Short mmCIF file of C-alpha atoms in Angstrom, two decimals:
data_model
loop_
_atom_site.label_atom_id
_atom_site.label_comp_id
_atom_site.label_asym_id
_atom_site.label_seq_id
_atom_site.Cartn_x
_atom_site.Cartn_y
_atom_site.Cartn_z
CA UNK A 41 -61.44 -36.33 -62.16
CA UNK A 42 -64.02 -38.36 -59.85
CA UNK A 43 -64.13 -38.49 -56.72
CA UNK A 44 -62.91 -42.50 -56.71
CA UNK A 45 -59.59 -41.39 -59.06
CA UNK A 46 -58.61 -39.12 -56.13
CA UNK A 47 -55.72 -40.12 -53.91
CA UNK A 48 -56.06 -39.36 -50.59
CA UNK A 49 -52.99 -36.87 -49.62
CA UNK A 50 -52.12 -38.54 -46.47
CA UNK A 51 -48.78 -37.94 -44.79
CA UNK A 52 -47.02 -41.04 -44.53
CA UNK A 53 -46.35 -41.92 -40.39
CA UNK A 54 -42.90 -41.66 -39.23
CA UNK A 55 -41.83 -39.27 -42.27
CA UNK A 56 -42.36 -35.21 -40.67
CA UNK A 57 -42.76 -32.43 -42.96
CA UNK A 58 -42.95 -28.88 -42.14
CA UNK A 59 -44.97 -25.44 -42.98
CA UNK A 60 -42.90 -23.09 -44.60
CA UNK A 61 -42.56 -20.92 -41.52
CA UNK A 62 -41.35 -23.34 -39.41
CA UNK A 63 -38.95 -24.83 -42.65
CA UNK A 64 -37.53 -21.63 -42.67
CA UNK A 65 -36.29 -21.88 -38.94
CA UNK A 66 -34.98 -25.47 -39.55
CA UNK A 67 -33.19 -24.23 -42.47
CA UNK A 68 -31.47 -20.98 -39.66
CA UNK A 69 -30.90 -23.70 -37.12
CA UNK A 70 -28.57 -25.92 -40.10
CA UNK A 71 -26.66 -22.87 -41.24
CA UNK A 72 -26.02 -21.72 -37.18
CA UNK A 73 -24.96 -25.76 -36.94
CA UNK A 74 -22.74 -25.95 -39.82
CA UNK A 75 -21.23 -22.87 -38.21
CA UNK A 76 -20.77 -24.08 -35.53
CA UNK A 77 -18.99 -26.75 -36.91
CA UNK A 78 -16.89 -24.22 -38.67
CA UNK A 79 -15.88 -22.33 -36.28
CA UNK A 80 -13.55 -25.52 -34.85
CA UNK A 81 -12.21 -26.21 -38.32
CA UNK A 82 -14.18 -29.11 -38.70
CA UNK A 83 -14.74 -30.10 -43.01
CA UNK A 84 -18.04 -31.09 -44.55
CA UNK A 85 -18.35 -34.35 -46.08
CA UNK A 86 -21.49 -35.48 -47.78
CA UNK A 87 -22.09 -39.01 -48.97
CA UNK A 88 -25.40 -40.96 -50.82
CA UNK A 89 -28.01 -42.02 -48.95
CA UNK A 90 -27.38 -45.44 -50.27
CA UNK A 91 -24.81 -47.50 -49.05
CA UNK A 92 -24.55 -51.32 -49.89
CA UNK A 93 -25.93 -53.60 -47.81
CA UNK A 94 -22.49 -55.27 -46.66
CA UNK A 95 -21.60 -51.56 -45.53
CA UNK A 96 -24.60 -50.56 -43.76
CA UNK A 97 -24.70 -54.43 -41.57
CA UNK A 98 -20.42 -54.27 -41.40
CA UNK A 99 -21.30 -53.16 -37.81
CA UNK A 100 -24.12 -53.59 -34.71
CA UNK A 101 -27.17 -55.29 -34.77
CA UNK A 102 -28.92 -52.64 -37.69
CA UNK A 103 -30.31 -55.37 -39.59
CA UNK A 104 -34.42 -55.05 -38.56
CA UNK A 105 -33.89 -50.85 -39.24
CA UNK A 106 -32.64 -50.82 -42.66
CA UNK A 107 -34.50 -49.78 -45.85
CA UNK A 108 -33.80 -51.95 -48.57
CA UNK A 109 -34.19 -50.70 -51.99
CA UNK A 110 -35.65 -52.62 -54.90
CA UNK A 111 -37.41 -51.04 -58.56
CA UNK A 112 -41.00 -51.49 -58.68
CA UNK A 113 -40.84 -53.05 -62.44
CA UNK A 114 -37.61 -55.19 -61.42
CA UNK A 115 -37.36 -59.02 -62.96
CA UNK A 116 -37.58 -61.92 -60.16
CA UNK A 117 -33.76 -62.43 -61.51
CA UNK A 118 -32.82 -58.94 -61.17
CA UNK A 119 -31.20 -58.47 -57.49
CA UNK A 120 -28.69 -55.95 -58.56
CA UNK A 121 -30.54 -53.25 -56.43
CA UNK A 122 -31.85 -55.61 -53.66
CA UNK A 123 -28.15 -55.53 -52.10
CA UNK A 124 -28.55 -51.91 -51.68
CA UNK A 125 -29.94 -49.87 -48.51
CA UNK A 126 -30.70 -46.30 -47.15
CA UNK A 127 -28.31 -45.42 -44.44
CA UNK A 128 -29.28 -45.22 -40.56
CA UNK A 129 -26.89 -42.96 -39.41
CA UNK A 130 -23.87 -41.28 -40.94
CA UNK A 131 -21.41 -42.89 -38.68
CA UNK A 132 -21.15 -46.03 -41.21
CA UNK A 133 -20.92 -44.23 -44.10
CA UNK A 134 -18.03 -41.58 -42.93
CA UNK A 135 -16.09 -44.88 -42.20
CA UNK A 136 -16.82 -46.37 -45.62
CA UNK A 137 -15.32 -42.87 -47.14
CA UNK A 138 -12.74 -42.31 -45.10
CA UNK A 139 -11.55 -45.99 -46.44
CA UNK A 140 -12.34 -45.34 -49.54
CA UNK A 141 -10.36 -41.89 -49.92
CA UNK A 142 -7.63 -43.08 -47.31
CA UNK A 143 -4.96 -41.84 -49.83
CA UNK A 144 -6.52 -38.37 -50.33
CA UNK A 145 -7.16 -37.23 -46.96
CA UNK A 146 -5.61 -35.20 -43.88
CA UNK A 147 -5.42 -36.78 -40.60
CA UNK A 148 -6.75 -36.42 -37.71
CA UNK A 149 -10.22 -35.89 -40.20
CA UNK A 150 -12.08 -33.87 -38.80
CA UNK A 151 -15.43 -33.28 -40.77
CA UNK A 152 -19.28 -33.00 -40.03
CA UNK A 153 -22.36 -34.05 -42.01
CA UNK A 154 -25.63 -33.07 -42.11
CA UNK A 155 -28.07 -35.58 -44.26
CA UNK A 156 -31.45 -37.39 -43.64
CA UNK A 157 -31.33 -40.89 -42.72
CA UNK A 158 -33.34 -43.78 -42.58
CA UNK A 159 -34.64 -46.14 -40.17
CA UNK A 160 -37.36 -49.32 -40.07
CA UNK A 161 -38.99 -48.53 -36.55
CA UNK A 162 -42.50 -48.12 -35.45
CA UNK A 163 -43.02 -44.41 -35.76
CA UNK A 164 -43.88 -42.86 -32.22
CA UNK A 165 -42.84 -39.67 -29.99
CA UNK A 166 -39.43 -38.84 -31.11
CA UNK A 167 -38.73 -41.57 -33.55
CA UNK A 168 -39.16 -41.19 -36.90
CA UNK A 169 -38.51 -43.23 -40.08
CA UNK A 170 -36.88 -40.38 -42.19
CA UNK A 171 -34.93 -38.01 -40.21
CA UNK A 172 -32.16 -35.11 -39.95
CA UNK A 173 -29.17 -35.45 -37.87
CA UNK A 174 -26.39 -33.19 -37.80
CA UNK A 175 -22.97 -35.68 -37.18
CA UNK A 176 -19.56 -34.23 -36.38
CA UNK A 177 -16.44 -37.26 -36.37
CA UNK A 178 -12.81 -36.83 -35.49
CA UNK A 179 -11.49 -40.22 -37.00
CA UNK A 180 -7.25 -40.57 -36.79
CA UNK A 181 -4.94 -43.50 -37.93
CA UNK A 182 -3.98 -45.11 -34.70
CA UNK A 183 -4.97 -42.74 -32.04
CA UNK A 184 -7.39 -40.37 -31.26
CA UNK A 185 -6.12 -37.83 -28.55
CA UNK A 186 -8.81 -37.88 -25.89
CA UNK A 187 -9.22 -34.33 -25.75
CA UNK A 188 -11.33 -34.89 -27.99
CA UNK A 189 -13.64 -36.40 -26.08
CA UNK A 190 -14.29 -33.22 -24.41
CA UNK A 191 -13.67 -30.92 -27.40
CA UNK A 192 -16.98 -32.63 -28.87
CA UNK A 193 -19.60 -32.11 -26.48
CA UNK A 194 -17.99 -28.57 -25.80
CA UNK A 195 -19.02 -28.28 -29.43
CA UNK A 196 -22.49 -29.39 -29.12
CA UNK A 197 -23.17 -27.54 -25.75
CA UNK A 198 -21.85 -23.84 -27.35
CA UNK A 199 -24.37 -25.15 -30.40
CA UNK A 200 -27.61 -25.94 -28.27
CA UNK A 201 -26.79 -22.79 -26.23
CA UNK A 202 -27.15 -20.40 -29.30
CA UNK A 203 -30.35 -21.98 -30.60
CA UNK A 204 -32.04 -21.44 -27.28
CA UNK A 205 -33.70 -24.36 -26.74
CA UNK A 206 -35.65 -25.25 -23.57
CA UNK A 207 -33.36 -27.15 -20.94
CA UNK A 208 -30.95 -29.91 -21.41
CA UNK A 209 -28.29 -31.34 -19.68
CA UNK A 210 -25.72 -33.47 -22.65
CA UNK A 211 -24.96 -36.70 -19.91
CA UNK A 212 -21.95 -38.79 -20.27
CA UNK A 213 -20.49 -42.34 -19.25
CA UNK A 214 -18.20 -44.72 -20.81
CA UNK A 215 -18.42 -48.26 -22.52
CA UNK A 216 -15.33 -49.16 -20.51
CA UNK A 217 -16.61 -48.32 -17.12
CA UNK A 218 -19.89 -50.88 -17.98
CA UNK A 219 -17.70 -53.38 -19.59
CA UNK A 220 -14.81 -53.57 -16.92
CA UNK A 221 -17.92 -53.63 -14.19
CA UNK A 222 -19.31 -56.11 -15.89
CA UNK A 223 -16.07 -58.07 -16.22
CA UNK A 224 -15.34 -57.31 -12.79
CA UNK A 225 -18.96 -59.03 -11.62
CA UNK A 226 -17.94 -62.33 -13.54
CA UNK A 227 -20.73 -61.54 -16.12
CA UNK A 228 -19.21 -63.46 -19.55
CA UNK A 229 -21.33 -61.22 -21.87
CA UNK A 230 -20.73 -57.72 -21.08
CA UNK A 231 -21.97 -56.30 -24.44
CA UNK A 232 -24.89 -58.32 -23.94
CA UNK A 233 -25.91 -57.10 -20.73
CA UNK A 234 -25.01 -53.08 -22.27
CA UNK A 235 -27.43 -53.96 -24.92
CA UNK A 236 -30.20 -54.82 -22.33
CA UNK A 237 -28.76 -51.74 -20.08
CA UNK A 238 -29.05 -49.48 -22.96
CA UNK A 239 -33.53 -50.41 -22.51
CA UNK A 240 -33.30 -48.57 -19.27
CA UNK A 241 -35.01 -45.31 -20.53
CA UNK A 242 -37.61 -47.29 -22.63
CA UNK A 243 -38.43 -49.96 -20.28
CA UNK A 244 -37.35 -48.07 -17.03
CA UNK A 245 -34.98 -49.80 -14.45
CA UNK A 246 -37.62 -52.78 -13.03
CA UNK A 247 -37.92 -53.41 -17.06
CA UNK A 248 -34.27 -53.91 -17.40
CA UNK A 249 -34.18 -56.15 -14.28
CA UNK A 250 -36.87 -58.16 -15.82
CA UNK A 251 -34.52 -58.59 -18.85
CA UNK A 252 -31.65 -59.23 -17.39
CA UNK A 253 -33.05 -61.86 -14.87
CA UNK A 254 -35.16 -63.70 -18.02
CA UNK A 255 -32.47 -62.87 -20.91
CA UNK A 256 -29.22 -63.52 -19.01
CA UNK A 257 -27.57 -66.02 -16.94
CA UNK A 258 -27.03 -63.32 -14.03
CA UNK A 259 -27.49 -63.75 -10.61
CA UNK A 260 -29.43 -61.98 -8.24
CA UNK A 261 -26.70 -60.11 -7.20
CA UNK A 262 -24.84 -59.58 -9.75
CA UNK A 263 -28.51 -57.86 -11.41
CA UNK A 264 -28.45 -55.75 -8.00
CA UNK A 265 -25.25 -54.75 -8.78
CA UNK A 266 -25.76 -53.76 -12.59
CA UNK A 267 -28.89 -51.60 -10.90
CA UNK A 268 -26.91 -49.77 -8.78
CA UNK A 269 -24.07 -49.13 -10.76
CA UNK A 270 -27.00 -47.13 -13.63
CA UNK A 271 -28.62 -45.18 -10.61
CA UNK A 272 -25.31 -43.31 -10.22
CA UNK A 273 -25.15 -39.73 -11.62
CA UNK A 274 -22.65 -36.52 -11.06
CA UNK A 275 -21.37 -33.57 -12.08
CA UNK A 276 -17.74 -33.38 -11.36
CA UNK A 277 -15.17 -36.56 -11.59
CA UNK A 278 -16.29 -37.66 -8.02
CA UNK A 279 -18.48 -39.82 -9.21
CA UNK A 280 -15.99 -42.01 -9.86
CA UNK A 281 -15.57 -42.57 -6.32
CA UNK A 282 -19.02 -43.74 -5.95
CA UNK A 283 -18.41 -45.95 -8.51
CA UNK A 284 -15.50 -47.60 -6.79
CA UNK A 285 -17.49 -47.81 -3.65
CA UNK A 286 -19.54 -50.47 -5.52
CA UNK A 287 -16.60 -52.63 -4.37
CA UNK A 288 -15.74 -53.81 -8.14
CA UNK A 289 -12.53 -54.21 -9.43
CA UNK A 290 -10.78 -54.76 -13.05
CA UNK A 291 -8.05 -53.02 -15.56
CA UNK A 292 -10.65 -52.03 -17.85
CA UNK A 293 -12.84 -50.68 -15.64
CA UNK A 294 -9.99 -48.25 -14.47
CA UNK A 295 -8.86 -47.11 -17.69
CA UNK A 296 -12.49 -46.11 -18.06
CA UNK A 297 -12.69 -44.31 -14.62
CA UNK A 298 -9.43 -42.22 -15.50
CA UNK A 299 -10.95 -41.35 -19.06
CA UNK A 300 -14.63 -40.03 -17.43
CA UNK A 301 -12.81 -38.25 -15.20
CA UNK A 302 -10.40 -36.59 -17.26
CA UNK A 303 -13.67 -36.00 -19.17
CA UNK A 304 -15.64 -34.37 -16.83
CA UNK A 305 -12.30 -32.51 -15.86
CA UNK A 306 -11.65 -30.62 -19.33
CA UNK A 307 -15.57 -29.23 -19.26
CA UNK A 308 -15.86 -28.07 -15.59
CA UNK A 309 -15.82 -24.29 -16.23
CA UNK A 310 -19.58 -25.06 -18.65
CA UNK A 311 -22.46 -24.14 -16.21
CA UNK A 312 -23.46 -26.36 -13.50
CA UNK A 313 -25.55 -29.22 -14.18
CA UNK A 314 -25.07 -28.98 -18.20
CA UNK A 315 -22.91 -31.45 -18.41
CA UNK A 316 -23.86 -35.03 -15.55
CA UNK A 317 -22.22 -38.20 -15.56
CA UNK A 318 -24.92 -40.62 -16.06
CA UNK A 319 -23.60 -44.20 -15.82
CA UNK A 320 -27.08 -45.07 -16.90
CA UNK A 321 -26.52 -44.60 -20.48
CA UNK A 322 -25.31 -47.69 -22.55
CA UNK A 323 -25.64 -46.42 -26.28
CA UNK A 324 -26.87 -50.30 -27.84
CA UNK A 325 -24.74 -50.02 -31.04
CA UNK A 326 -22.05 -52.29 -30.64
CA UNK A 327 -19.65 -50.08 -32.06
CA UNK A 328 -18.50 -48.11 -29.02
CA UNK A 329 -15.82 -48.84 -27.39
CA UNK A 330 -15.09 -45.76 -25.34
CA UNK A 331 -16.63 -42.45 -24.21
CA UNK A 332 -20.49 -41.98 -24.76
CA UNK A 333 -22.98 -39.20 -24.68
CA UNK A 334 -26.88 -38.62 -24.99
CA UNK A 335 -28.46 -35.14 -24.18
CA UNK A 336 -31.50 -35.07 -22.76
CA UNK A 337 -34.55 -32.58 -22.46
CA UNK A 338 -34.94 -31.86 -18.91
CA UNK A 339 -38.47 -30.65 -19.24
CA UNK A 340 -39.50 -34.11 -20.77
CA UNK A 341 -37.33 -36.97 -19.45
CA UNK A 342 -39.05 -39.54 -21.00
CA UNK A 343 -38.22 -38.18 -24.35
CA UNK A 344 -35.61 -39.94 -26.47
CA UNK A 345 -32.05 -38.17 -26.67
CA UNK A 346 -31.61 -34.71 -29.01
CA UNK A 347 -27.74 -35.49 -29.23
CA UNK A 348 -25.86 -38.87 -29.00
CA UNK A 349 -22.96 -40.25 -29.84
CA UNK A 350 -19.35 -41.72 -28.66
CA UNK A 351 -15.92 -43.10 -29.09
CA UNK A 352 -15.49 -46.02 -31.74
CA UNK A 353 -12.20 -47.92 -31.66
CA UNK A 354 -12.31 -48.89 -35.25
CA UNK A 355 -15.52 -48.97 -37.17
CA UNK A 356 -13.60 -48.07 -40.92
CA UNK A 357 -11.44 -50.63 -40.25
CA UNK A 358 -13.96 -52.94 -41.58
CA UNK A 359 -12.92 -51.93 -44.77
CA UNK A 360 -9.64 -51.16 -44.89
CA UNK A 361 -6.37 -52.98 -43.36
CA UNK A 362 -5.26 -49.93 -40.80
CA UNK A 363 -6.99 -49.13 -37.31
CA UNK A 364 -8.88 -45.81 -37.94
CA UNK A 365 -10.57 -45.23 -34.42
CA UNK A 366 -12.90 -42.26 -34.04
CA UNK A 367 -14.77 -40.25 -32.00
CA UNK A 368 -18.19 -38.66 -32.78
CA UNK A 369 -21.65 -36.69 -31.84
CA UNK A 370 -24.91 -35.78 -33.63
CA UNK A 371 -27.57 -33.74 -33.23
CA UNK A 372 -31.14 -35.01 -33.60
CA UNK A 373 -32.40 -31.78 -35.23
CA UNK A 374 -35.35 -33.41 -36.28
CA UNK A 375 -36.14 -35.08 -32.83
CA UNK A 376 -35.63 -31.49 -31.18
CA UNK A 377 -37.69 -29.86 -33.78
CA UNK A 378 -40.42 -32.14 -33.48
CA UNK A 379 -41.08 -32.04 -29.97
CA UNK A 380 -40.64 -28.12 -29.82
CA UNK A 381 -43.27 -27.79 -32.57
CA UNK A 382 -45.69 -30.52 -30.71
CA UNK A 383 -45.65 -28.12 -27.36
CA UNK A 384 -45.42 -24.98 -28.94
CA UNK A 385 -42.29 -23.85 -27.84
CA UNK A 386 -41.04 -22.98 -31.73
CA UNK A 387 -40.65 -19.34 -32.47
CA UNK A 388 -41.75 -19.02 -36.18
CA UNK A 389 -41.94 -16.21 -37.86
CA UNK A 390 -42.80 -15.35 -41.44
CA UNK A 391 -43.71 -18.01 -44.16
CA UNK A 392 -41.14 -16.76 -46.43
CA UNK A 393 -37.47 -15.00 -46.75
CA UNK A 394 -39.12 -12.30 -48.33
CA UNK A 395 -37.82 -8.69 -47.31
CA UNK A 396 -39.66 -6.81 -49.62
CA UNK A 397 -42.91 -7.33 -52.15
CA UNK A 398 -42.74 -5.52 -54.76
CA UNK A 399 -46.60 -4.30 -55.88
CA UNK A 400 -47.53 -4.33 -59.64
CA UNK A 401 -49.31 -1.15 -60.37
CA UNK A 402 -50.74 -2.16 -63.52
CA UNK A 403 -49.71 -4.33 -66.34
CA UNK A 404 -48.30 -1.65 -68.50
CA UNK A 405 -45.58 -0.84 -65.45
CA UNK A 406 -44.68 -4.84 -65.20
CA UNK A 407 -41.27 -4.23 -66.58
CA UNK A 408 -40.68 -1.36 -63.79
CA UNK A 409 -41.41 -3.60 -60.68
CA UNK A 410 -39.11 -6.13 -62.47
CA UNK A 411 -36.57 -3.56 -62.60
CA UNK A 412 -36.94 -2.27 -59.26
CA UNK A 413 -36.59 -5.63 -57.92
CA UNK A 414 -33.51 -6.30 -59.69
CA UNK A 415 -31.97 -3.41 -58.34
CA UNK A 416 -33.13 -4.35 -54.59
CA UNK A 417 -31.32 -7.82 -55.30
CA UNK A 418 -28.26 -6.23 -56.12
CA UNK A 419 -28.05 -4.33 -52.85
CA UNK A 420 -28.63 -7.96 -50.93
CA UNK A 421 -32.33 -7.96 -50.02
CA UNK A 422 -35.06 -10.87 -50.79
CA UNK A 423 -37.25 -9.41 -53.15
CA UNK A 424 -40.78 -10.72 -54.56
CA UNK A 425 -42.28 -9.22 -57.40
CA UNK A 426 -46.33 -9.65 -56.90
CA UNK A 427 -47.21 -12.01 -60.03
CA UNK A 428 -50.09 -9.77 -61.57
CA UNK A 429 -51.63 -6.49 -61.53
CA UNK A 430 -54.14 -7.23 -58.83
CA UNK A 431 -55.86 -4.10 -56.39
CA UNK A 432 -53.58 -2.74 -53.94
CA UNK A 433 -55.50 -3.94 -51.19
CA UNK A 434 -55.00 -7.58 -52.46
CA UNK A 435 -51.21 -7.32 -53.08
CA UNK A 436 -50.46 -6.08 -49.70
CA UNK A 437 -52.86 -8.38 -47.85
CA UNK A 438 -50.78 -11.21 -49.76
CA UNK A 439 -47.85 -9.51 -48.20
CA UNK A 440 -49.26 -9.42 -44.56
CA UNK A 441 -50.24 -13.04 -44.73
CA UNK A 442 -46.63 -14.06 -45.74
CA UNK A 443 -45.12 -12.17 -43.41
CA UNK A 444 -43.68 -9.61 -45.97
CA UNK A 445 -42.12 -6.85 -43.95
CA UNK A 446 -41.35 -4.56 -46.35
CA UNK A 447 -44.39 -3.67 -49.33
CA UNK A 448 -42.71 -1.39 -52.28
CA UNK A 449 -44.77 0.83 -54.71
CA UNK A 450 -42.57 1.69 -57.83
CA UNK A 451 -44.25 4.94 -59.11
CA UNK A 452 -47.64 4.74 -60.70
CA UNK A 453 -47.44 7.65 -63.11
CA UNK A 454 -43.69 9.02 -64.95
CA UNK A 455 -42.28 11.90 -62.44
CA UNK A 456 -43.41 10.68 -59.31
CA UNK A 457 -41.57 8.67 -56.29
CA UNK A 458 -41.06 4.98 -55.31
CA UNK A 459 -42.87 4.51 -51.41
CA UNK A 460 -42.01 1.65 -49.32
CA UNK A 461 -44.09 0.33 -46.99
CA UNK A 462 -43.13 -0.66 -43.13
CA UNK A 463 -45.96 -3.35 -42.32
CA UNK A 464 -45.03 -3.53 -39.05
CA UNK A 465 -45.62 0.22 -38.42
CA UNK A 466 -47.96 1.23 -40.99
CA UNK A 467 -45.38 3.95 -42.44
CA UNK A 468 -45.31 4.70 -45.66
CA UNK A 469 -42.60 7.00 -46.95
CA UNK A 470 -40.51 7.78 -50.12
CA UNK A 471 -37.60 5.88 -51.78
CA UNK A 472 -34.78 5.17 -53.64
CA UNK A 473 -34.34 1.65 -54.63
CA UNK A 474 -30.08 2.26 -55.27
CA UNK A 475 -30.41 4.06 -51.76
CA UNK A 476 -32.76 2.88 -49.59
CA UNK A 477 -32.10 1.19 -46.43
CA UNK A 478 -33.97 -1.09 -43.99
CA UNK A 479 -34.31 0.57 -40.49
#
């Protein structure tokens, strides 16, 4: 092939992709997830990265992110595919299944998901076009309990904690507290002026006052007033009472106070400072309606958040007649992993699952090494069998380089022993394969 038929093996921007030592610690970090997951009864539900169109835009302003999906020999009269996208979160979906098995499932749901997903954005720091996230939904007909709402990041904090990751803090506020401020102000738009809120971390507060001031029909003071309300933070449900010293007043922004509170409440005893009220946070999809959540790196602030999520009052009701509210949280494992690998801060280890590599003494003992890999699989270890009967030298410097710990030597001549190999310590000793057992 000539040098003009080659394609140049670029990695498309905005789509990561991993060595296999640091795959193999993305593929721990999903099983200790999906455990944790477990471990609170929660069910896994997995559904196609396609959704239709009408699903994907049933809810929020999503249209600008969404792949569409057309064939690459289709006819000019051939749309059948065009009404067809890849999903940006999993939220959307779970709501599409849950109406479309209504009949077939236990309520309160509670189930998580762990897919790639698929969003139209410019590619930068912490955004990506193809992405993991790790989603966990209680969904109920009628009512949601709001425990709930502090079982969930209880959840997520226990999960973070185990896969050691630098420091976060998972910071919470409510859609009801901005809305029944914003009410309370006079401000006809709320969910307007949450969309513009929801900027603050991209465009910092001076950009949001910008907005608001060129964007909305807000006063001066009732701008001032938005501002001050995002600067407050807490830890404990006192913040509410700085809230209320803003002098603001409505039903709705009550009934939000009472829920942070009770909130903030229920995951007191998790250690200080893990867990802040941030009335900062907006969350832009449209779809909340009550309790949100974004954790945050508190290394990098300026990073984007490594868990979101919140309380929706009825997303599936879109397509079915009965109000199905829900409440939900996901982990941006591909977000976390990104920026961990980008500062060095990812422990890797070996390039493969590999516990032991099993030489090839010469072709004529093939079938033995076969053999005494088989039996090494039966008693639950990762076994390689070296692919040809190369020096000794060269099998076990394969080994080292893989991160092999464990190099096996099935005898050489009839009437002598099996060695292993520690590669860690250099010691070389005899075996049994039906016996032997890592130290």
């Amino acid at each position: 092939m000539s040098d003009e038929q080659l394609v140049r093996p670029a990695q498309v921007s905005g789509f990561p992709e991993w060595l296999p030592e640091v795959r193999l610690v993305e593929l721990r970090w999903l099983d200790e997830i999906r455990q944790g997951f477990e471990r609170y009864g929660f069910c896994s539900v997995e559904t196609p990265s396609v959704e239709a169109l009408e699903v994907l835009l049933a809810k929020g302003e999503t249209s600008q992110e969404v792949y569409t999906l057309r064939r690459l020999q289709a006819e000019a009269a051939d749309d059948g595919d065009a009404r067809l996208g890849l999903h940006f979160d999993l939220t959307v979906p779970f709501a599409r299944y849950v109406a479309a098995h209504f009949n077939d499932l236990v309520f309160p749901l509670k189930r998580y998901q762990m897919q790639r997903v698929w969003r139209g954005e410019r590619p930068q720091e912490g955004r990506y076009r193809e992405f993991t996230q790790c989603d966990i939904d209680v969904i109920n007909v009628d009512h949601v309990p709001l425990h709930f709402d502090a079982e969930l990041p209880r959840i997520i904090h226990e999960i973070l904690t185990g896969l050691n990751i630098p420091a976060w803090s998972i910071n919470i506020n409510n859609r009801k507290v901005l809305q029944g401020f914003y009410s309370g102000l006079g401000i006809d738009d709320p969910l307007g002026v949450i969309r513009i809120a929801d900027k603050i971390d991209k465009v910092g507060a001076a950009g949001v006052e910008k907005l608001l001031a060129t964007r909305t029909a807000l006063t001066p003071a009732q701008i001032r007033s938005c501002l001050d309300l995002a600067h407050i933070r807490g830890v404990d449900a006192g913040v509410t009472a700085d809230i209320r010293r803003l002098g603001v007043t409505s039903d709705l922004l009550t009934e939000g106070l009472d829920e942070l509170s009770f909130v903030l409440d229920e995951l007191s005893d998790l250690p200080a400072g893990s867990v802040v009220a941030d009335l900062s946070i907006a969350r832009g999809l449209d779809y909340y309606t009550g309790t949100v959540y974004e954790g945050k790196f508190l290394d990098w602030p300026d990073y984007g958040s490594i868990c979101s999520g919140g309380r929706y009052a009825d997303l599936a009701g879109s397509f079915i007649r009965r109000h199905l509210p829900g409440i939900g949280m996901s982990i941006g494992l591909t977000r976390i992993f990104a920026k961990l690998v980008a500062e060095g801060r990812l422990s890797t280890g070996p390039s493969c699952p590999s516990d032991i590599l099993v030489v090839i003494p010469s072709d004529a003992r093939r079938a033995q090494a076969q053999a005494t890999a088989a039996a090494l699989r039966s008693r639950g270890y990762n076994v390689e069998v070296y692919h040809q009967a190369d020096k000794l030298g060269k099998q076990i410097r394969y080994a080292s380089r893989k991160g092999v710990p464990f190099v096996w030597f099935p005898p050489f001549e009839d009437g002598k022993p099996h060695e292993v190999k520690d590669m860690a310590g250099g010691e070389q000793v005899t075996a049994d394969p039906a016996t032997w057992r890592r130290p």
